[in-house]
């Protein structure tokens, strides 16, 4: 990704964003940040837990397909697979029970680690006075509860939008629009950080400058096609490039 390190590439990405979003400038006051696969290296465990739960239910899935559903709420993922396997939506009771089972399997797996580079990314945003808001499709408290410990001071209490706060999860822009409303900013005053195609799609549709970071098996091109304004090959490289990006803004 040497090309992306080029300041010209950053300038071009900003120009493209301004054309697509219809804003004459970008002046970030808030960063809207996804959790799984962005702040935590947790997607492998999520995929394992989903795959185990669905296999026990008798629904054929592949482990890798869950990387593509990343960002959807648990209910949306369960319904998608129910429609495929049983030609119907799950009942509310089934959703509750199955999502609970998946959550139990997730917590039984070895603890996940913070994503390398995530702390540096958050520190840089803090140094620029950019408010950090967590935006996650997850309703799992196990990781949300670790944030204050793993990233001390990075998020003010209440600066988060979770699955409980939205009626339409990613790829719908609602989670990001709610986060902007929470932070009191317009789309041109926000940046989105995401690792998954559906999350990038939600960020781009919200009108914010959307940064994709590839941290798992989903290829760079999938994030480009989902509408990412800029894509980095790792969170470490993203964190290293943020000062130049903010200069260019
Ligand atoms: Ca994610």
mmCIF file of C-alpha atoms and ligand atoms in Angstrom:
data_model
loop_
_atom_site.group_PDB
_atom_site.id
_atom_site.type_symbol
_atom_site.label_atom_id
_atom_site.label_comp_id
_atom_site.label_asym_id
_atom_site.label_seq_id
_atom_site.Cartn_x
_atom_site.Cartn_y
_atom_site.Cartn_z
ATOM 1 C CA UNK A 1 0.000 0.000 0.000
ATOM 2 C CA UNK A 2 2.893 2.371 -0.666
ATOM 3 C CA UNK A 3 0.527 4.378 -2.837
ATOM 4 C CA UNK A 4 -1.652 5.184 0.150
ATOM 5 C CA UNK A 5 1.318 6.596 1.998
ATOM 6 C CA UNK A 6 1.598 9.203 -0.708
ATOM 7 C CA UNK A 7 0.171 12.583 0.308
ATOM 8 C CA UNK A 8 -1.212 12.893 -3.230
ATOM 9 C CA UNK A 9 -3.349 9.829 -2.619
ATOM 10 C CA UNK A 10 -4.725 11.377 0.545
ATOM 11 C CA UNK A 11 -5.505 14.631 -1.248
ATOM 12 C CA UNK A 12 -7.219 12.716 -4.053
ATOM 13 C CA UNK A 13 -9.283 10.741 -1.524
ATOM 14 C CA UNK A 14 -10.467 13.967 0.109
ATOM 15 C CA UNK A 15 -11.415 15.463 -3.273
ATOM 16 C CA UNK A 16 -13.354 12.344 -4.195
ATOM 17 C CA UNK A 17 -15.151 12.459 -0.844
ATOM 18 C CA UNK A 18 -16.077 16.120 -1.334
ATOM 19 C CA UNK A 19 -17.551 15.328 -4.737
ATOM 20 C CA UNK A 20 -19.506 12.275 -3.596
ATOM 21 C CA UNK A 21 -20.800 13.785 -0.350
ATOM 22 C CA UNK A 22 -21.308 17.314 -1.662
ATOM 23 C CA UNK A 23 -19.311 19.107 1.043
ATOM 24 C CA UNK A 24 -16.645 21.708 0.377
ATOM 25 C CA UNK A 25 -14.529 20.720 3.354
ATOM 26 C CA UNK A 26 -13.813 18.122 6.029
ATOM 27 C CA UNK A 27 -13.163 19.366 9.555
ATOM 28 C CA UNK A 28 -13.466 16.392 11.907
ATOM 29 C CA UNK A 29 -14.723 17.090 15.409
ATOM 30 C CA UNK A 30 -15.872 13.526 16.056
ATOM 31 C CA UNK A 31 -14.540 10.090 15.125
ATOM 32 C CA UNK A 32 -17.175 7.359 14.958
ATOM 33 C CA UNK A 33 -15.401 4.116 15.658
ATOM 34 C CA UNK A 34 -16.483 0.518 15.149
ATOM 35 C CA UNK A 35 -15.466 -2.013 17.820
ATOM 36 C CA UNK A 36 -15.105 -5.631 16.600
ATOM 37 C CA UNK A 37 -12.293 -5.975 14.089
ATOM 38 C CA UNK A 38 -11.410 -2.297 14.501
ATOM 39 C CA UNK A 39 -10.593 -1.816 18.200
ATOM 40 C CA UNK A 40 -10.441 -5.533 19.038
ATOM 41 C CA UNK A 41 -9.022 -8.477 17.134
ATOM 42 C CA UNK A 42 -12.259 -10.281 17.875
ATOM 43 C CA UNK A 43 -13.758 -11.291 14.554
ATOM 44 C CA UNK A 44 -12.237 -14.782 14.467
ATOM 45 C CA UNK A 45 -13.895 -15.580 17.800
ATOM 46 C CA UNK A 46 -17.224 -14.151 16.644
ATOM 47 C CA UNK A 47 -17.082 -16.282 13.494
ATOM 48 C CA UNK A 48 -16.245 -19.400 15.553
ATOM 49 C CA UNK A 49 -19.105 -18.741 17.996
ATOM 50 C CA UNK A 50 -21.653 -18.114 15.224
ATOM 51 C CA UNK A 51 -20.532 -21.165 13.289
ATOM 52 C CA UNK A 52 -20.735 -23.429 16.355
ATOM 53 C CA UNK A 53 -24.202 -22.178 17.327
ATOM 54 C CA UNK A 54 -25.633 -22.513 13.806
ATOM 55 C CA UNK A 55 -24.041 -25.952 13.281
ATOM 56 C CA UNK A 56 -25.649 -27.217 16.488
ATOM 57 C CA UNK A 57 -28.958 -25.865 15.214
ATOM 58 C CA UNK A 58 -28.497 -27.909 12.035
ATOM 59 C CA UNK A 59 -27.983 -24.885 9.784
ATOM 60 C CA UNK A 60 -25.130 -25.319 7.311
ATOM 61 C CA UNK A 61 -22.777 -22.323 7.250
ATOM 62 C CA UNK A 62 -19.096 -21.659 6.653
ATOM 63 C CA UNK A 63 -16.982 -19.956 9.281
ATOM 64 C CA UNK A 64 -15.801 -17.345 6.780
ATOM 65 C CA UNK A 65 -19.275 -16.186 5.767
ATOM 66 C CA UNK A 66 -19.698 -14.569 9.186
ATOM 67 C CA UNK A 67 -16.994 -12.039 8.321
ATOM 68 C CA UNK A 68 -19.361 -10.763 5.627
ATOM 69 C CA UNK A 69 -22.234 -10.321 8.113
ATOM 70 C CA UNK A 70 -20.014 -8.339 10.451
ATOM 71 C CA UNK A 71 -21.698 -5.159 11.585
ATOM 72 C CA UNK A 72 -25.234 -6.515 11.286
ATOM 73 C CA UNK A 73 -27.135 -6.900 14.532
ATOM 74 C CA UNK A 74 -27.373 -10.424 15.936
ATOM 75 C CA UNK A 75 -31.081 -10.527 15.090
ATOM 76 C CA UNK A 76 -30.402 -9.593 11.464
ATOM 77 C CA UNK A 77 -27.774 -12.312 11.102
ATOM 78 C CA UNK A 78 -30.068 -14.939 12.647
ATOM 79 C CA UNK A 79 -32.960 -13.919 10.382
ATOM 80 C CA UNK A 80 -30.781 -13.996 7.277
ATOM 81 C CA UNK A 81 -29.756 -17.590 8.035
ATOM 82 C CA UNK A 82 -33.276 -18.619 9.069
ATOM 83 C CA UNK A 83 -34.651 -17.371 5.751
ATOM 84 C CA UNK A 84 -31.995 -19.325 3.906
ATOM 85 C CA UNK A 85 -32.437 -22.557 5.895
ATOM 86 C CA UNK A 86 -36.110 -22.491 6.944
ATOM 87 C CA UNK A 87 -37.662 -19.921 4.584
ATOM 88 C CA UNK A 88 -38.921 -17.815 7.485
ATOM 89 C CA UNK A 89 -37.795 -15.245 10.036
ATOM 90 C CA UNK A 90 -36.883 -16.385 13.530
ATOM 91 C CA UNK A 91 -39.353 -15.588 16.287
ATOM 92 C CA UNK A 92 -38.334 -13.034 18.903
ATOM 93 C CA UNK A 93 -37.924 -15.902 21.359
ATOM 94 C CA UNK A 94 -35.631 -17.799 18.992
ATOM 95 C CA UNK A 95 -33.561 -14.678 18.346
ATOM 96 C CA UNK A 96 -33.144 -14.116 22.074
ATOM 97 C CA UNK A 97 -32.184 -17.705 22.815
ATOM 98 C CA UNK A 98 -29.847 -18.178 19.859
ATOM 99 C CA UNK A 99 -28.056 -14.853 20.310
ATOM 100 C CA UNK A 100 -27.589 -15.697 23.972
ATOM 101 C CA UNK A 101 -26.093 -19.075 23.045
ATOM 102 C CA UNK A 102 -23.748 -17.442 20.543
ATOM 103 C CA UNK A 103 -22.688 -14.945 23.228
ATOM 104 C CA UNK A 104 -21.951 -17.776 25.674
ATOM 105 C CA UNK A 105 -19.800 -19.560 23.065
ATOM 106 C CA UNK A 106 -17.946 -16.292 22.370
ATOM 107 C CA UNK A 107 -17.133 -15.813 26.039
ATOM 108 C CA UNK A 108 -15.885 -19.424 26.292
ATOM 109 C CA UNK A 109 -13.196 -18.734 23.687
ATOM 110 C CA UNK A 110 -9.751 -17.361 24.619
ATOM 111 C CA UNK A 111 -9.863 -13.643 25.435
ATOM 112 C CA UNK A 112 -9.407 -11.351 22.452
ATOM 113 C CA UNK A 113 -6.716 -8.685 22.304
ATOM 114 C CA UNK A 114 -6.956 -5.013 21.450
ATOM 115 C CA UNK A 115 -6.142 -4.431 17.781
ATOM 116 C CA UNK A 116 -2.486 -3.401 17.333
ATOM 117 C CA UNK A 117 -2.439 0.300 16.463
ATOM 118 C CA UNK A 118 -5.861 1.044 17.956
ATOM 119 C CA UNK A 119 -4.486 2.760 21.076
ATOM 120 C CA UNK A 120 -2.200 4.947 18.929
ATOM 121 C CA UNK A 121 -5.137 5.838 16.666
ATOM 122 C CA UNK A 122 -7.264 6.857 19.675
ATOM 123 C CA UNK A 123 -4.389 8.830 21.237
ATOM 124 C CA UNK A 124 -3.866 10.811 18.053
ATOM 125 C CA UNK A 125 -7.571 11.671 17.807
ATOM 126 C CA UNK A 126 -7.540 12.798 21.442
ATOM 127 C CA UNK A 127 -4.507 15.001 20.776
ATOM 128 C CA UNK A 128 -6.465 16.696 17.967
ATOM 129 C CA UNK A 129 -9.435 17.295 20.261
ATOM 130 C CA UNK A 130 -11.591 14.905 18.232
ATOM 131 C CA UNK A 131 -14.373 13.321 20.285
ATOM 132 C CA UNK A 132 -14.438 9.512 20.053
ATOM 133 C CA UNK A 133 -17.806 7.775 19.796
ATOM 134 C CA UNK A 134 -18.121 3.977 19.732
ATOM 135 C CA UNK A 135 -20.547 2.640 17.100
ATOM 136 C CA UNK A 136 -21.088 -1.099 17.294
ATOM 137 C CA UNK A 137 -23.684 -3.579 16.080
ATOM 138 C CA UNK A 138 -22.748 -5.721 19.043
ATOM 139 C CA UNK A 139 -24.982 -6.019 22.061
ATOM 140 C CA UNK A 140 -22.355 -8.038 23.927
ATOM 141 C CA UNK A 141 -21.328 -6.427 27.139
ATOM 142 C CA UNK A 142 -18.185 -8.571 27.541
ATOM 143 C CA UNK A 143 -16.111 -6.428 25.174
ATOM 144 C CA UNK A 144 -17.948 -3.145 25.661
ATOM 145 C CA UNK A 145 -17.186 -3.512 29.368
ATOM 146 C CA UNK A 146 -13.459 -3.886 28.688
ATOM 147 C CA UNK A 147 -13.125 -0.644 26.724
ATOM 148 C CA UNK A 148 -12.382 1.575 29.713
ATOM 149 C CA UNK A 149 -9.694 -0.856 30.860
ATOM 150 C CA UNK A 150 -8.030 -1.434 27.490
ATOM 151 C CA UNK A 151 -8.337 2.138 26.188
ATOM 152 C CA UNK A 152 -8.391 4.314 29.319
ATOM 153 C CA UNK A 153 -9.941 7.734 28.757
ATOM 154 C CA UNK A 154 -10.598 7.062 25.068
ATOM 155 C CA UNK A 155 -14.397 7.154 25.338
ATOM 156 C CA UNK A 156 -16.486 9.314 27.620
ATOM 157 C CA UNK A 157 -19.191 7.349 29.427
ATOM 158 C CA UNK A 158 -22.283 7.375 27.241
ATOM 159 C CA UNK A 159 -20.365 8.129 24.041
ATOM 160 C CA UNK A 160 -21.498 4.920 22.395
ATOM 161 C CA UNK A 161 -24.188 3.664 20.046
ATOM 162 C CA UNK A 162 -24.807 -0.069 20.371
ATOM 163 C CA UNK A 163 -27.320 -2.569 18.961
ATOM 164 C CA UNK A 164 -29.736 -1.446 21.677
ATOM 165 C CA UNK A 165 -29.843 2.134 20.382
ATOM 166 C CA UNK A 166 -30.866 1.470 16.781
ATOM 167 C CA UNK A 167 -33.825 0.012 14.948
ATOM 168 C CA UNK A 168 -31.864 -0.543 11.729
ATOM 169 C CA UNK A 169 -28.307 -1.833 12.052
ATOM 170 C CA UNK A 170 -25.431 -1.531 9.578
ATOM 171 C CA UNK A 171 -25.404 -1.400 6.542
ATOM 172 C CA UNK A 172 -28.152 1.160 7.221
ATOM 173 C CA UNK A 173 -26.579 4.516 8.141
ATOM 174 C CA UNK A 174 -28.763 4.879 11.264
ATOM 175 C CA UNK A 175 -26.030 3.889 13.778
ATOM 176 C CA UNK A 176 -23.656 6.513 12.352
ATOM 177 C CA UNK A 177 -26.354 9.174 12.026
ATOM 178 C CA UNK A 178 -27.279 8.587 15.675
ATOM 179 C CA UNK A 179 -23.625 8.886 16.664
ATOM 180 C CA UNK A 180 -23.384 12.228 14.829
ATOM 181 C CA UNK A 181 -26.484 13.418 16.599
ATOM 182 C CA UNK A 182 -25.028 12.293 19.934
ATOM 183 C CA UNK A 183 -21.811 14.217 19.243
ATOM 184 C CA UNK A 184 -23.669 17.210 17.785
ATOM 185 C CA UNK A 185 -21.801 17.168 14.482
ATOM 186 C CA UNK A 186 -22.645 17.259 10.784
ATOM 187 C CA UNK A 187 -21.348 14.576 8.373
ATOM 188 C CA UNK A 188 -18.463 16.781 7.188
ATOM 189 C CA UNK A 189 -17.367 17.101 10.826
ATOM 190 C CA UNK A 190 -17.125 13.333 11.336
ATOM 191 C CA UNK A 191 -14.880 10.495 10.254
ATOM 192 C CA UNK A 192 -15.816 6.819 10.429
ATOM 193 C CA UNK A 193 -13.369 3.990 11.135
ATOM 194 C CA UNK A 194 -14.529 0.525 10.046
ATOM 195 C CA UNK A 195 -13.124 -2.865 9.080
ATOM 196 C CA UNK A 196 -16.128 -4.593 7.462
ATOM 197 C CA UNK A 197 -17.939 -4.043 4.144
ATOM 198 C CA UNK A 198 -21.379 -3.550 5.757
ATOM 199 C CA UNK A 199 -19.924 -1.109 8.279
ATOM 200 C CA UNK A 200 -18.119 0.843 5.563
ATOM 201 C CA UNK A 201 -21.377 0.952 3.592
ATOM 202 C CA UNK A 202 -23.177 2.393 6.623
ATOM 203 C CA UNK A 203 -20.421 4.960 7.206
ATOM 204 C CA UNK A 204 -20.309 6.080 3.583
ATOM 205 C CA UNK A 205 -24.117 6.354 3.441
ATOM 206 C CA UNK A 206 -24.096 8.543 6.565
ATOM 207 C CA UNK A 207 -22.125 11.151 4.603
ATOM 208 C CA UNK A 208 -19.013 11.002 6.781
ATOM 209 C CA UNK A 209 -15.465 10.561 5.462
ATOM 210 C CA UNK A 210 -15.120 6.798 5.829
ATOM 211 C CA UNK A 211 -11.844 5.028 6.505
ATOM 212 C CA UNK A 212 -11.691 1.287 5.898
ATOM 213 C CA UNK A 213 -9.045 -0.830 7.595
ATOM 214 C CA UNK A 214 -8.489 -4.419 6.498
ATOM 215 C CA UNK A 215 -7.863 -6.506 9.618
ATOM 216 C CA UNK A 216 -9.221 -9.933 8.592
ATOM 217 C CA UNK A 217 -9.870 -12.163 5.582
ATOM 218 C CA UNK A 218 -12.085 -9.633 3.752
ATOM 219 C CA UNK A 219 -10.008 -8.137 0.908
ATOM 220 C CA UNK A 220 -9.247 -4.434 0.424
ATOM 221 C CA UNK A 221 -11.343 -4.323 -2.747
ATOM 222 C CA UNK A 222 -14.489 -5.252 -0.795
ATOM 223 C CA UNK A 223 -14.042 -2.130 1.347
ATOM 224 C CA UNK A 224 -13.407 0.025 -1.727
ATOM 225 C CA UNK A 225 -16.579 -1.320 -3.350
ATOM 226 C CA UNK A 226 -18.528 -0.695 -0.133
ATOM 227 C CA UNK A 227 -17.643 2.989 -0.494
ATOM 228 C CA UNK A 228 -14.566 3.558 1.685
ATOM 229 C CA UNK A 229 -12.917 6.913 0.968
ATOM 230 C CA UNK A 230 -9.542 5.580 2.063
ATOM 231 C CA UNK A 231 -8.394 2.033 2.904
ATOM 232 C CA UNK A 232 -5.416 1.040 5.054
ATOM 233 C CA UNK A 233 -3.938 -2.473 5.260
ATOM 234 C CA UNK A 234 -3.733 -2.436 9.074
ATOM 235 C CA UNK A 235 -4.727 -0.295 12.044
ATOM 236 C CA UNK A 236 -1.037 0.345 12.704
ATOM 237 C CA UNK A 237 -0.643 1.889 9.227
ATOM 238 C CA UNK A 238 -3.877 3.797 9.651
ATOM 239 C CA UNK A 239 -2.694 5.293 12.958
ATOM 240 C CA UNK A 240 0.652 6.231 11.390
ATOM 241 C CA UNK A 241 -1.070 8.007 8.478
ATOM 242 C CA UNK A 242 -3.658 9.951 10.503
ATOM 243 C CA UNK A 243 -1.415 12.992 11.156
ATOM 244 C CA UNK A 244 -0.895 13.445 7.408
ATOM 245 C CA UNK A 245 -4.588 12.920 6.746
ATOM 246 C CA UNK A 246 -5.536 15.571 9.308
ATOM 247 C CA UNK A 247 -2.977 17.959 7.795
ATOM 248 C CA UNK A 248 -4.614 17.432 4.430
ATOM 249 C CA UNK A 249 -8.091 18.111 5.864
HETATM 250 CA CA1 LIG B 1 -16.351 -4.437 12.737
#
